[in-house]
XYZ file of C-alpha atoms in Angstrom:
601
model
C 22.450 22.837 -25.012
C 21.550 25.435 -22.174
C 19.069 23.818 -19.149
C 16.646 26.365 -17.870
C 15.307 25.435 -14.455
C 12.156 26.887 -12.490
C 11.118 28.429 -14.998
C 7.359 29.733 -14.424
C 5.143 29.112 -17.713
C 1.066 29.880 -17.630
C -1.001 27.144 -18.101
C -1.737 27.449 -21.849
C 1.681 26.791 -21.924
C 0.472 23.175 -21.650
C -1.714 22.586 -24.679
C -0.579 21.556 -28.151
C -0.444 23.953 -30.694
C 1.820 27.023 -32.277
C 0.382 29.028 -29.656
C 1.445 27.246 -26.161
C 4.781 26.739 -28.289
C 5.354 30.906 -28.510
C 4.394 31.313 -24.654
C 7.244 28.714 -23.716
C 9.440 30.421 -26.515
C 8.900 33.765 -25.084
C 9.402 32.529 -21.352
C 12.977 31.049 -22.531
C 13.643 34.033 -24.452
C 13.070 36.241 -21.156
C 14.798 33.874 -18.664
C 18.020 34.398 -21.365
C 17.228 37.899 -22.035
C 17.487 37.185 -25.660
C 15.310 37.703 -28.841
C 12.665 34.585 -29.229
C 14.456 34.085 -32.554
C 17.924 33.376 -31.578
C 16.313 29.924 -29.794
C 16.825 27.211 -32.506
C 15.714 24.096 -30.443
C 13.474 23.934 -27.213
C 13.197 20.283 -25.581
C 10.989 20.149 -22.266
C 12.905 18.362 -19.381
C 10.642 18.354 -16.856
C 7.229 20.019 -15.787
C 5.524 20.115 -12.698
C 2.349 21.882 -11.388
C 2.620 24.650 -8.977
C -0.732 25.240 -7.051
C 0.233 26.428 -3.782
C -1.528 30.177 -4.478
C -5.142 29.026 -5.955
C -5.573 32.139 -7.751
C -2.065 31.386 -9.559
C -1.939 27.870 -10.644
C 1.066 27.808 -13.189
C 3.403 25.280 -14.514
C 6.798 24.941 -13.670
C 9.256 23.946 -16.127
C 13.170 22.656 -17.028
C 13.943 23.419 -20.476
C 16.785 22.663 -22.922
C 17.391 25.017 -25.356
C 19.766 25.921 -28.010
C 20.866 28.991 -29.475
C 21.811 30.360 -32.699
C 24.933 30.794 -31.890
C 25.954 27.790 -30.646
C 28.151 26.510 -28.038
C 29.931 30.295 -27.602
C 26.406 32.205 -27.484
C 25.613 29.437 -24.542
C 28.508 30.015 -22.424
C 27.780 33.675 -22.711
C 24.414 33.140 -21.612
C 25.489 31.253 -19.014
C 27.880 33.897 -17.769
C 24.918 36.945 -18.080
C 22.435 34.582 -15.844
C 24.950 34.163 -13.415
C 25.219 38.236 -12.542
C 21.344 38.197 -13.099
C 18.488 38.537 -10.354
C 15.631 36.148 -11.417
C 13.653 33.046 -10.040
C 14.504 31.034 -13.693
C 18.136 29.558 -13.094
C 21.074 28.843 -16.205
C 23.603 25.985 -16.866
C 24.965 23.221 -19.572
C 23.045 20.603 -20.060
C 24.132 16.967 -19.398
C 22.454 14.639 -21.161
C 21.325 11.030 -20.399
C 24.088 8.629 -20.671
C 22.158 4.945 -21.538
C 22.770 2.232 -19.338
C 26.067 0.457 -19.782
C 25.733 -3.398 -19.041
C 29.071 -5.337 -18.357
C 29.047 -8.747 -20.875
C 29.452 -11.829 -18.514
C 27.935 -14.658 -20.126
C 30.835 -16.301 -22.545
C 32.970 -17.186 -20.001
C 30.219 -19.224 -17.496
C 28.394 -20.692 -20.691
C 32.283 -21.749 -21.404
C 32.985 -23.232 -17.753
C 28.698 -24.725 -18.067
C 28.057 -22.824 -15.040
C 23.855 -22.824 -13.823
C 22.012 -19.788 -15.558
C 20.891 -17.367 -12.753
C 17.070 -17.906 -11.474
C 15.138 -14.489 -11.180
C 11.970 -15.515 -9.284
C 9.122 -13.262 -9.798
C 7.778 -10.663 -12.641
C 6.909 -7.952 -10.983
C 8.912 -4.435 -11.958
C 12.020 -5.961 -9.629
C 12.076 -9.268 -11.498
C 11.473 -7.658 -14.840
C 14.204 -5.263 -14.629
C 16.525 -7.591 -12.993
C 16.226 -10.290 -15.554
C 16.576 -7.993 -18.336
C 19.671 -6.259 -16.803
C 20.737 -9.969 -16.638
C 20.001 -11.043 -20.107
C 21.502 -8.214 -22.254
C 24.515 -9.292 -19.766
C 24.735 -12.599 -21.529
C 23.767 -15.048 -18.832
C 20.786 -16.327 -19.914
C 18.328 -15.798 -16.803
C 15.798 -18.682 -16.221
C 12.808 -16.245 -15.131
C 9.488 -18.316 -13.317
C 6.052 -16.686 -12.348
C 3.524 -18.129 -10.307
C 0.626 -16.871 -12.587
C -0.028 -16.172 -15.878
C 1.158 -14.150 -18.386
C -0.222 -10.831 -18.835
C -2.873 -11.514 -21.259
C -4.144 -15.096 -19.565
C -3.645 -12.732 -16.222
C -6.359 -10.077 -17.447
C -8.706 -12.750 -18.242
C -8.814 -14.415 -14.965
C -9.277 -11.030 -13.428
C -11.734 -9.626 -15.305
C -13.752 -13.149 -14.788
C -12.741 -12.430 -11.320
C -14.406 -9.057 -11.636
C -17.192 -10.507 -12.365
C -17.977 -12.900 -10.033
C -16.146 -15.745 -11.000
C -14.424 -18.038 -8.629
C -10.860 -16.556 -7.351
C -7.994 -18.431 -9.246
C -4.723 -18.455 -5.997
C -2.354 -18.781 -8.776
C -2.969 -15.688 -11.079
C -5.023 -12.427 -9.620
C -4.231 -9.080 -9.490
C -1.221 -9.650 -6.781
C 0.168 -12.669 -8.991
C 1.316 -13.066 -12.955
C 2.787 -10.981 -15.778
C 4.062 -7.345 -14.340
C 3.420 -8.016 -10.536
C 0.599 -6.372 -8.644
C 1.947 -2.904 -10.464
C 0.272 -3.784 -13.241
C -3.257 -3.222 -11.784
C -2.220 0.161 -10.075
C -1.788 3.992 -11.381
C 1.295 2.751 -12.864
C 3.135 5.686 -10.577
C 6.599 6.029 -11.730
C 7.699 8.073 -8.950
C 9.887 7.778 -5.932
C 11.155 9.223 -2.727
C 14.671 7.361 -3.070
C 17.332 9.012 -4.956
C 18.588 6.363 -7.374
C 21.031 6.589 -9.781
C 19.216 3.992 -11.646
C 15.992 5.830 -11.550
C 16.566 7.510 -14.814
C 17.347 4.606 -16.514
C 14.318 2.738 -15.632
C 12.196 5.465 -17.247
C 14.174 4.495 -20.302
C 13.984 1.322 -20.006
C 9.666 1.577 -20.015
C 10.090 4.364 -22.739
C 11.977 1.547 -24.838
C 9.524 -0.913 -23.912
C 6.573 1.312 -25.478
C 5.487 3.693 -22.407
C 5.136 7.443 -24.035
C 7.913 9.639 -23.753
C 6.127 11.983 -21.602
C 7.037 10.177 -18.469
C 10.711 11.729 -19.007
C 9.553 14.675 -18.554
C 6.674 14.660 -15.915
C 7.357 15.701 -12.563
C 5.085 12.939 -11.734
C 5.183 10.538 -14.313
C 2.818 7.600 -14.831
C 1.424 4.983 -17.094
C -1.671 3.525 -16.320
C -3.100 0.022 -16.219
C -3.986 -0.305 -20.286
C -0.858 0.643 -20.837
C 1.327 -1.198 -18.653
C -0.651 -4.355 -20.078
C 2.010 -3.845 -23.365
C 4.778 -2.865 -21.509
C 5.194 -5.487 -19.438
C 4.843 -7.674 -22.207
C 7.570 -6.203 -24.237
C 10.083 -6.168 -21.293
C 9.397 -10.141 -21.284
C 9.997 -10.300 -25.188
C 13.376 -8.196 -24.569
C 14.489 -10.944 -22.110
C 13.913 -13.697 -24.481
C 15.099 -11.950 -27.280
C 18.569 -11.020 -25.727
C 18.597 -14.800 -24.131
C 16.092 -15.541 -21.350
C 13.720 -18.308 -20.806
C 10.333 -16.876 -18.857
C 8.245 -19.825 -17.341
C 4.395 -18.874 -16.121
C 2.350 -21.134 -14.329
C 5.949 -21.906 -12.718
C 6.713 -20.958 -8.943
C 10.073 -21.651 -7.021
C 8.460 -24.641 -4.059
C 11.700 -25.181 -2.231
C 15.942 -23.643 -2.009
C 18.751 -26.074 -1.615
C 22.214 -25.286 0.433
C 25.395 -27.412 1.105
C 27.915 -25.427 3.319
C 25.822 -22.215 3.624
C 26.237 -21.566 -0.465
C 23.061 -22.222 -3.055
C 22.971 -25.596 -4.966
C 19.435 -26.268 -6.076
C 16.481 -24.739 -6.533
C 13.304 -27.122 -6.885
C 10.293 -25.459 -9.058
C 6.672 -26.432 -9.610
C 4.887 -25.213 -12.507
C 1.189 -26.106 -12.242
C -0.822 -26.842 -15.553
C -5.111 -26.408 -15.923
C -5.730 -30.041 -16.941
C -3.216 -32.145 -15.236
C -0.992 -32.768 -11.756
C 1.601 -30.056 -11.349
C 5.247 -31.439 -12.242
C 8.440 -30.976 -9.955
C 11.355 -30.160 -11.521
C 15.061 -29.520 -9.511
C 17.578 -27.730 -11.245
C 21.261 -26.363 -10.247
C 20.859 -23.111 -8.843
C 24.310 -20.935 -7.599
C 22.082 -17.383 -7.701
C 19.063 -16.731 -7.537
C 17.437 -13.535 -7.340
C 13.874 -13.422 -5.298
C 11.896 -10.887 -6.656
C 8.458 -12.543 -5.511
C 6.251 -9.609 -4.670
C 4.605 -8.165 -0.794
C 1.662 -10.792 -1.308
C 4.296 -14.532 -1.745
C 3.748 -15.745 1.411
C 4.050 -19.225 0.635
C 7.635 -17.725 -0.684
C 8.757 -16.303 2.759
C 7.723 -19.570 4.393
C 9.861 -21.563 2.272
C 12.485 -19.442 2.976
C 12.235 -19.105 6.553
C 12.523 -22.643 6.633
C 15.528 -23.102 4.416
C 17.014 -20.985 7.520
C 17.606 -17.666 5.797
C 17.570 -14.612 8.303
C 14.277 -12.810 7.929
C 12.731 -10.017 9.941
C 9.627 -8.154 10.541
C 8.748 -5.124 9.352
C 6.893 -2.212 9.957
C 4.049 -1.821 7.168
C 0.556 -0.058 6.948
C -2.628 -1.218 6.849
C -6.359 0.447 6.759
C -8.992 1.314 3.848
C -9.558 3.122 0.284
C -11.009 6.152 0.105
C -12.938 7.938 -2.599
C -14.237 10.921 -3.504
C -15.978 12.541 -6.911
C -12.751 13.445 -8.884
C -14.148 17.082 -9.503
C -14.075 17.760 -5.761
C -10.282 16.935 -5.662
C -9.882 18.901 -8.777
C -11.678 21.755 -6.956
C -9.505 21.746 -3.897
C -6.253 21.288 -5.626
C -6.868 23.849 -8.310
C -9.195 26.402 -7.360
C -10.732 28.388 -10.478
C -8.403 26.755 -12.514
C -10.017 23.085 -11.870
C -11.456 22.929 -15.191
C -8.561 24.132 -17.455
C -7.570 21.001 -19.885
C -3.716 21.253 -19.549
C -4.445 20.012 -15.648
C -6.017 16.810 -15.918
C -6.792 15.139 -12.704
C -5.678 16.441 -9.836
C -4.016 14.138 -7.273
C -2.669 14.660 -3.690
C -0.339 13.267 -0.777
C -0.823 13.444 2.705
C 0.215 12.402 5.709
C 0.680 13.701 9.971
C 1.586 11.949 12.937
C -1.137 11.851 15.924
C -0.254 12.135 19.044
C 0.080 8.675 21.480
C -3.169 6.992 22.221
C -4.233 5.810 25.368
C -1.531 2.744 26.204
C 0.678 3.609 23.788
C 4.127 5.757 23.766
C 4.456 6.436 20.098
C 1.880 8.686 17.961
C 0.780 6.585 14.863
C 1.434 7.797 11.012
C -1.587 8.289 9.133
C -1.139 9.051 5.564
C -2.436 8.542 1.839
C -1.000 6.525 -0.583
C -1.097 5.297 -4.328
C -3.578 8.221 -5.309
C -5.576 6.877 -8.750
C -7.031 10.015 -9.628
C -9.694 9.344 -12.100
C -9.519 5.662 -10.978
C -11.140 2.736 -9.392
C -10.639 0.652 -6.012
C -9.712 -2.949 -7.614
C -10.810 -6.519 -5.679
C -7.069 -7.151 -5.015
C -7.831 -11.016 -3.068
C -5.169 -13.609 -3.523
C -6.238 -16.216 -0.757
C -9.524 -17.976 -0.421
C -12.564 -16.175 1.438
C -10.531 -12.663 2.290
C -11.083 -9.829 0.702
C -8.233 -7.243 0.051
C -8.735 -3.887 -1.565
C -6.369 -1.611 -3.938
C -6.419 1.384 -6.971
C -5.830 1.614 -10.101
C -6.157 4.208 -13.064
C -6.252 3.959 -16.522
C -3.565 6.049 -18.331
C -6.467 9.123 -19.188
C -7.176 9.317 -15.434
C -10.974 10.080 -16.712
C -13.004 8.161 -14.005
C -15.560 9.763 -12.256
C -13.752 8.858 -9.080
C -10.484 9.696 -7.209
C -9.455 6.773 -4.473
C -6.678 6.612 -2.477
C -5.560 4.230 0.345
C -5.772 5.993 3.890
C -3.294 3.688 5.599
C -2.175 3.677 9.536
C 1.410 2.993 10.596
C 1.713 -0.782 11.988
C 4.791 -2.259 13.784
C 6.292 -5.571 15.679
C 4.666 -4.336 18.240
C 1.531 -5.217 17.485
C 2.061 -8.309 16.373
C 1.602 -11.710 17.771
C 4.273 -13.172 18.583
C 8.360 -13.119 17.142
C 7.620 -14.806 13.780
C 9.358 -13.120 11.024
C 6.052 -13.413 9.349
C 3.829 -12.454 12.518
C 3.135 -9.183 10.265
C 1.359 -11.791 7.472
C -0.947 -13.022 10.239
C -2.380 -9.626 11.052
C -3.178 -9.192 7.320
C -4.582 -11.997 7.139
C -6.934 -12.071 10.451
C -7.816 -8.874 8.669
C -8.687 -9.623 5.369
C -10.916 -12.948 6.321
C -12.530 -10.548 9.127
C -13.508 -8.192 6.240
C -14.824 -11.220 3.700
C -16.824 -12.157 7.130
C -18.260 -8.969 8.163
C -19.272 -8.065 4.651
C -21.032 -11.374 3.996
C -23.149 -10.548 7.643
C -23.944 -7.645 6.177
C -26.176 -8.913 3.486
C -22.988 -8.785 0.943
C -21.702 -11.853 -1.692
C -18.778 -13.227 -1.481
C -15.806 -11.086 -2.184
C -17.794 -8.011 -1.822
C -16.165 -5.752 0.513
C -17.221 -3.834 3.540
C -17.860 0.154 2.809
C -18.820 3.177 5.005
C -19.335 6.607 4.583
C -17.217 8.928 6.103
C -19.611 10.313 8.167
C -21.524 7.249 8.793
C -17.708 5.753 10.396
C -17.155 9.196 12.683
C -20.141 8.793 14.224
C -20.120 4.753 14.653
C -23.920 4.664 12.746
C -24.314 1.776 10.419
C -23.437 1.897 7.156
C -25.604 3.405 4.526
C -25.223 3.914 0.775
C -23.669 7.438 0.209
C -25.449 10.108 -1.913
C -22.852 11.541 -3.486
C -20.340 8.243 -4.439
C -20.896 5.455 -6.528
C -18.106 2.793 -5.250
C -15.952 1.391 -7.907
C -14.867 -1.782 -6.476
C -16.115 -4.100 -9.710
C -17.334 -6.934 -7.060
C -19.891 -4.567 -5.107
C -20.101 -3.513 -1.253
C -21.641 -4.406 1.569
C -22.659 -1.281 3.591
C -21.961 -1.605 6.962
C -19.662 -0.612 9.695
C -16.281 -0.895 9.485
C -15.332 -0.587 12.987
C -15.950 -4.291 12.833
C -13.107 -5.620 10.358
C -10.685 -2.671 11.643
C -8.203 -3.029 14.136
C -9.601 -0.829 17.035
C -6.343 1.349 17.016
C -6.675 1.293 13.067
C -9.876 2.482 13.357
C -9.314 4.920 16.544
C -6.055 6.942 14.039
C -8.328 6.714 11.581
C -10.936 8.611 13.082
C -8.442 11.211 14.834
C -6.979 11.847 11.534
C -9.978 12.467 9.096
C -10.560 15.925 10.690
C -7.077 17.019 11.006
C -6.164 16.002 6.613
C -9.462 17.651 6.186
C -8.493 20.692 7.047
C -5.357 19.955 4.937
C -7.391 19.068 1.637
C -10.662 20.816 1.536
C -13.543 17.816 1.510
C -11.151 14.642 2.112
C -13.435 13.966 5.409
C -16.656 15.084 3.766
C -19.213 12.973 4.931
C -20.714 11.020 1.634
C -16.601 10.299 1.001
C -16.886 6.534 1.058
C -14.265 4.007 2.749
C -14.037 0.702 1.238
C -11.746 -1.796 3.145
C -9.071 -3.734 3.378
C -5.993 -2.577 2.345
C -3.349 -5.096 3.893
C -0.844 -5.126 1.011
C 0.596 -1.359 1.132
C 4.485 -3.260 1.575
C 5.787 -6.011 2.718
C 5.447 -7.102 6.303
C 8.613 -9.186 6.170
C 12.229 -8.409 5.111
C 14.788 -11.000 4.094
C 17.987 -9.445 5.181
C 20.787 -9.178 3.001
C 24.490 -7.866 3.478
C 26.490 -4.638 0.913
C 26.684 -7.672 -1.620
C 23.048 -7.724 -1.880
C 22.565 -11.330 -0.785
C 20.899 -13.052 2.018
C 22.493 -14.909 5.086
C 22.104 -18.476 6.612
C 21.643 -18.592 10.566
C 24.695 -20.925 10.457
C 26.877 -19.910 7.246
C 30.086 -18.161 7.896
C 30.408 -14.765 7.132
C 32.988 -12.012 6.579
C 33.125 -9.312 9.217
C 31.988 -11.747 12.023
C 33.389 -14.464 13.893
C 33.905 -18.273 12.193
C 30.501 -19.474 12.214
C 28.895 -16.586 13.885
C 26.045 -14.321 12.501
C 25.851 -10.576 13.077
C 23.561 -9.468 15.737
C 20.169 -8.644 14.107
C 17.543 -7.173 16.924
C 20.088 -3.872 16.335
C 19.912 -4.039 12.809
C 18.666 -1.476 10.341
C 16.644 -3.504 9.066
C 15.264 -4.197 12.867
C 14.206 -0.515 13.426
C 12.512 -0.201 9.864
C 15.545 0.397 7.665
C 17.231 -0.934 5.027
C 19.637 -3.025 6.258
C 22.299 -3.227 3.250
C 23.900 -0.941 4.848
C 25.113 -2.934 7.543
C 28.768 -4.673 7.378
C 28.681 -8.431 6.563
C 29.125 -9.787 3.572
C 26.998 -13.502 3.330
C 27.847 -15.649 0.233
C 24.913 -17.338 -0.253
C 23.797 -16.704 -3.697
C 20.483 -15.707 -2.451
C 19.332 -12.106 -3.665
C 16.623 -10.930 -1.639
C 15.185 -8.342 -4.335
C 12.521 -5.675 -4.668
C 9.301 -4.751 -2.456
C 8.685 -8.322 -1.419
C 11.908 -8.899 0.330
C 11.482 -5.337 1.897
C 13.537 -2.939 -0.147
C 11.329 -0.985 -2.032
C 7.912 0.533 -2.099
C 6.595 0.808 -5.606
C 6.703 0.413 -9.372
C 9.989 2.600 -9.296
C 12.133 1.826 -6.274
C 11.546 -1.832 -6.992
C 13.130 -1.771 -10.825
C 15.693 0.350 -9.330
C 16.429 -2.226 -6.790
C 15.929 -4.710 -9.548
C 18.757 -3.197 -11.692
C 20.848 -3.045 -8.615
C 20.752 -6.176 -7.443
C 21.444 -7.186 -11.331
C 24.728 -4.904 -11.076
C 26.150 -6.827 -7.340
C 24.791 -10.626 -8.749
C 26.936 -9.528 -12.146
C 30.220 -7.932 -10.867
C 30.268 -10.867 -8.249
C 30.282 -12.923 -11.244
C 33.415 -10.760 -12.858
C 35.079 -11.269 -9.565
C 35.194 -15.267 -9.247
C-alpha cells in the first residue's frame, strides 16, 4: 500500500456519500498522476483541518491507497513522485504492528510471588493494569470510588444539589477525572506507545475514527463504556478490580516494598482494613489523591513540587468560535465545532523576574464547565463535551503558570495548599455573593477588566449544572492570577477574534490542571527512599534532588539512579503526564519497566 501525505482535499471531501468518495479518489489519482480507476483501495490515515487562510478552509489528508497493479505499479509510483514538484508527498506504507506483551505470570504464580497492586483507574491505572494482566500476573487493581455506573449516579445527584460524596465525584471512581472531560486523545509527547493506546480504546469500543483524526476524541457518553470494557478486559485476562477500595498506608523493610495496607469503605457499615504482601505496586492515583501523596510522603519516599497552573473557565457561544476559526466556512457540516489553543508569555510583573505563561487548555467545544469538587465546602471547576460536541457553548480553562515560588513554604505538597486556600476562597466568596453552596463564582469578561461587580452576561448562559454566583472574581483569585489574567485577555484577543469579548463569561476555580506534586522516580521507573541505597550513588546516599529535572519542572526519569523500591510512581498524579493520552502512555510504560524487571530477577 502507497501513503499519500499532505494531501489538500475540499471540504465536501468530508461528508459521506459516493460523491465526497470521487473528490478524495480524484485528489489521489492527481497526487499519483494516474487514472482514478487504477486505485483499487483508499483507507484514510489521518485528516486534519487547515484554516490558516479563512477564505480557504480545506482538509488535509494521509491516505493509503492501492493500485491495480500491485506492489510493482507502487514502487513505480513511488519512483515518478520522487522526480515530481508537488505539495502531496509518496512512500510505502507501514502498517500498525499490535502491541506485543511479554508472558510473565507462570513462573511467579509457580514461586507464589504477591500479584502486583495498580492503585488507581484513571487512563494510567487502566492501561497499566491491563498491560499487566494480558502479561499473566494477575494485577490486584483498587479505586477509591465507584465504578463507572454507581460514579455517574453520585454525580449527577451531585449535579443536582445533592450532598458531595469525598469518595466518588468527578475527580474519583471508574476512568479517573478523564472520564468527565472532552475525552481529548491527543498529546504533545512523542510516544511510541501512543498508537497503541488508540488501539487499545478502539478495542475497547471507542469508534475507529480516532485513528484517523488529527485530533482525535471521545467524549464523556462514550468514555462511560469504554472505561468499563477496559475493566472487563482486566478481569477477563486475570485481574481482580476493587471499588470503594483505596490504598491507606505502604510498608518497607530495608528500603524494598513488603506490604501494602488497603481500606475499602462500604455505605452501611465501618470500613474494613485489610494488609496484604505487596513487592510492586504501581501508583496511578490521579492530580486530585492528596490523602495519597501524604501517605507517601510519610512512608519517606522522595517527592517534589511542581510547577502547575491554576485560574478560571471560560466560555463563549460555540458559533462565535466557529466564526473566528472558520470564516465563511463556519457553517459547513464536515467542520463540526471548532476548537482552539492558545497560549503567550507576559512580560515580568512588578516584583517579579520571570514573565508568567498564560494559556488555554482542555477546549470542550460544544461543551459544558462541570462542578469538579472533591473536598468539603470548595468549589473546583472543569469541561467536558459530549462526543457530538453540539452544546450551545464552547469553554475552555484560561490557566496562569504557578511555581515553588509562590508557595508557602518547602513542603512537597505546599502546591496542594494553594489549591486548596483557593478553592474554599471560591466556595466562600460565592456563598457572600448571594450563591448556594457549591455554586461557583462567575464574571463577565468585561465586568473582570474593569474590576465592576459581577453581573449576569447577555449573551452566555453558564453551564456549570450547580449555578453561579455573579460577582467579582478578583476576590477568590490570586492577585498575580488575576493581574496575568487581565494582561493577557487583550493580547489572545487579538489572537482569536472575540475570546476577550465582554459578555464571555469566567467561571472559577480551576486548581486541578496537573499535579502540583511529583514523586520522583529513577530510568527503572520506580520511586526512591530518603535512606535506601541506590545504584549510581554512594552506600546509603541519595542523589542530590534541588538540581534535579524533576526540580526545574522536568521529568526526572531521565536522571541516573536506579532505586529498587518496587514503588511505581505512574501517570498525571505522580507528575508524568498531562492528559487522557500521555497518562496511558505512561501507564503502558511503566507496565513494560515493572514487567521486564520481573524477567530479570
Amino acid at each position: 500500500m502507497l501513503e499519500i501525505s499532505n494531501l489538500a482535499l475540499p471540504l465536501d471531501a468530508g461528508l459521506e456519500g459516493k460523491q465526497a468518495e470521487k473528490l478524495v479518489r480524484r485528489a489521489a489519482a492527481r497526487a499519483l498522476n494516474i487514472p482514478p480507476n487504477d486505485i483499487t483501495e483508499i483507507r484514510l490515515l489521518k485528516r486534519s483541518v487547515d484554516a490558516r487562510k479563512k477564505h480557504d478552509v480545506h482538509f488535509v489528508a494521509t491516505l493509503g491507497v492501492e493500485m491495480a497493479g500491485g506492489a510493482k505499479a507502487e514502487a513505480v509510483a513511488i519512483e515518478a513522485a520522487a522526480h515530481r514538484k508537488g505539495a502531496a508527498n509518496v512512500k510505502a506504507h507501514r502498517p500498525y504492528e499490535p502491541l506485543r506483551v511479554p508472558q510473565v505470570g507462570a513462573s511467579r504464580q509457580a514461586q507464589d510471588e504477591p500479584r502486583p497492586i495498580v492503585v488507581g483507574t484513571g487512563p494510567a491505572g487502566l492501561f497499566c493494569a491491563l498491560y499487566l494482566a494480558r502479561a499473566g500476573l494477575r494485577p490486584l487493581v483498587v479505586e477509591r470510588g465507584a465504578a463507572v455506573d454507581e460514579r455517574m449516579a453520585a454525580v449527577d445527584a451531585f449535579n443536582a444539589g445533592e450532598p458531595l460524596d469525598p469518595h466518588t465525584n468527578i475527580q474519583y471512581g471508574e476512568g479517573g477525572a478523564g472520564t468527565f472531560s472532552d475525552g481529548k486523545l491527543t498529546t504533545n509527547i512523542k510516544s511510541p506507545w501512543a498508537q497503541h493506546v488508540l488501539h487499545l480504546f478502539v478495542e475497547a469500543g471507542a469508534p475507529e475514527e480516532i485513528l484517523w483524526q488529527a485530533k482525535p476524541h471521545i467524549g464523556t457518553d462514550l468514555l462511560v463504556d469504554i472505561v468499563r470494557n477496559i475493566r472487563k478486559q482486566i478481569e477477563q485476562a486475570g485481574g481482580e478490580v476493587r471499588f470503594n477500595t483505596q490504598l491507606t498506608s505502604l510498608h518497607f523493610e530495608n528500603g524494598h516494598l513488603t506490604q501494602a495496607e488497603i481500606t475499602r469503605f462500604a455505605t452501611q457499615s465501618e470500613p474494613t482494613v485489610e494488609l496484604i504482601p505487596a513487592s510492586h505496586v504501581v501508583l496511578a492515583c490521579g492530580h486530585s489523591a492528596r490523602d495519597t501523596f501524604e501517605l507517601v510522603r510519610d512512608a519517606g519516599v522522595h517527592m517534589e513540587q511542581k510547577p502547575f497552573s491554576v485560574g478560571v473557565r471560560i466560555e463563549h457561544p460555540q458559533q462565535l468560535i466557529n466564526r473566528s476559526q472558520y470564516g465563511k466556512a463556519a457553517d459547513h457540516p464536515a467542520l463540526g465545532a471548532a476548537d482552539y489553543k492558545l497560549s503567550m508569555h507576559l512580560r515580568p510583573q512588578k516584583g517579579e523576574e520571570q514573565g508568567r505563561g498564560v494559556y488555554t487548555f482542555c477546549m470542550c467545544p460544544g461543551g459544558e464547565v462541570v462542578c469538579a469538587a472533591s473536598e468539603p465546602e470548595g468549589v473546583v471547576v472543569n469541561g467536558m463535551s459530549r462526543f457530538a460536541r453540539d452544546g450551545q457553548n464552547a469553554n475552555s480553562a484560561l490557566l496562569v503558570g504557578v511555581g515553588p515560588e509562590d508557595f508557602d513554604g518547602e513542603d512537597p505538597l505546599a502546591g496542594i495548599k494553594l489549591q486548596r486556600e483557593m478553592e474554599q476562597t471560591a466556595y466562600r466568596t460565592a456563598i457572600a455573593a448571594g450563591g448556594e453552596p457549591y455554586q461557583a463564582p462567575a464574571q463577565t469578561v468585561g465586568d473582570f477588566l474593569t474590576h465592576r461587580a459581577g453581573s449576569p452576561s447577555k449573551q452566555v448562559k453558564p453551564t456549570y449544572a450547580r449555578g453561579v454566583a455573579w460577582c467579582d472574581l478578583h476576590e477568590c483569585l490570586p492577585p498575580f492570577v488575576a493581574r496575568a489574567m487581565e494582561q493577557a485577555l487583550p493580547q489572545l484577543d487579538r489572537r482569536l477574534h472575540g475570546f476577550a469579548d465582554p459578555q464571555a463569561v469566567l467561571t472559577g476555580v480551576e486548581t486541578r490542571s496537573s499535579s502540583p506534586v511529583r514523586i520522583v522516580r529513577g530510568k527503572n521507573m520506580q520511586a526512591q527512599l530518603a535512606a535506601a541505597p541506590v545504584s549510581g550513588c554512594p552506600q546509603g546516599g541519595a542523589p542530590t534532588f534541588s538540581d534535579s529535572p524533576a526540580a526545574k519542572g522536568q521529568p526526572a526519569d531521565t536522571s541516573a539512579f536506579e532505586p529498587e523500591t518496587g514503588l511505581y510512581p505512574c501517570g498525571e498524579g505522580a507528575g508524568y503526564a498531562g492528559g487522557i493520552m500521555s497518562a496511558a502512555c505512561d501507564g503502558l510504560r511503566v507496565a513494560s519497566a515493572l514487567v521486564e524487571s520481573l524477567r530479570l530477577e
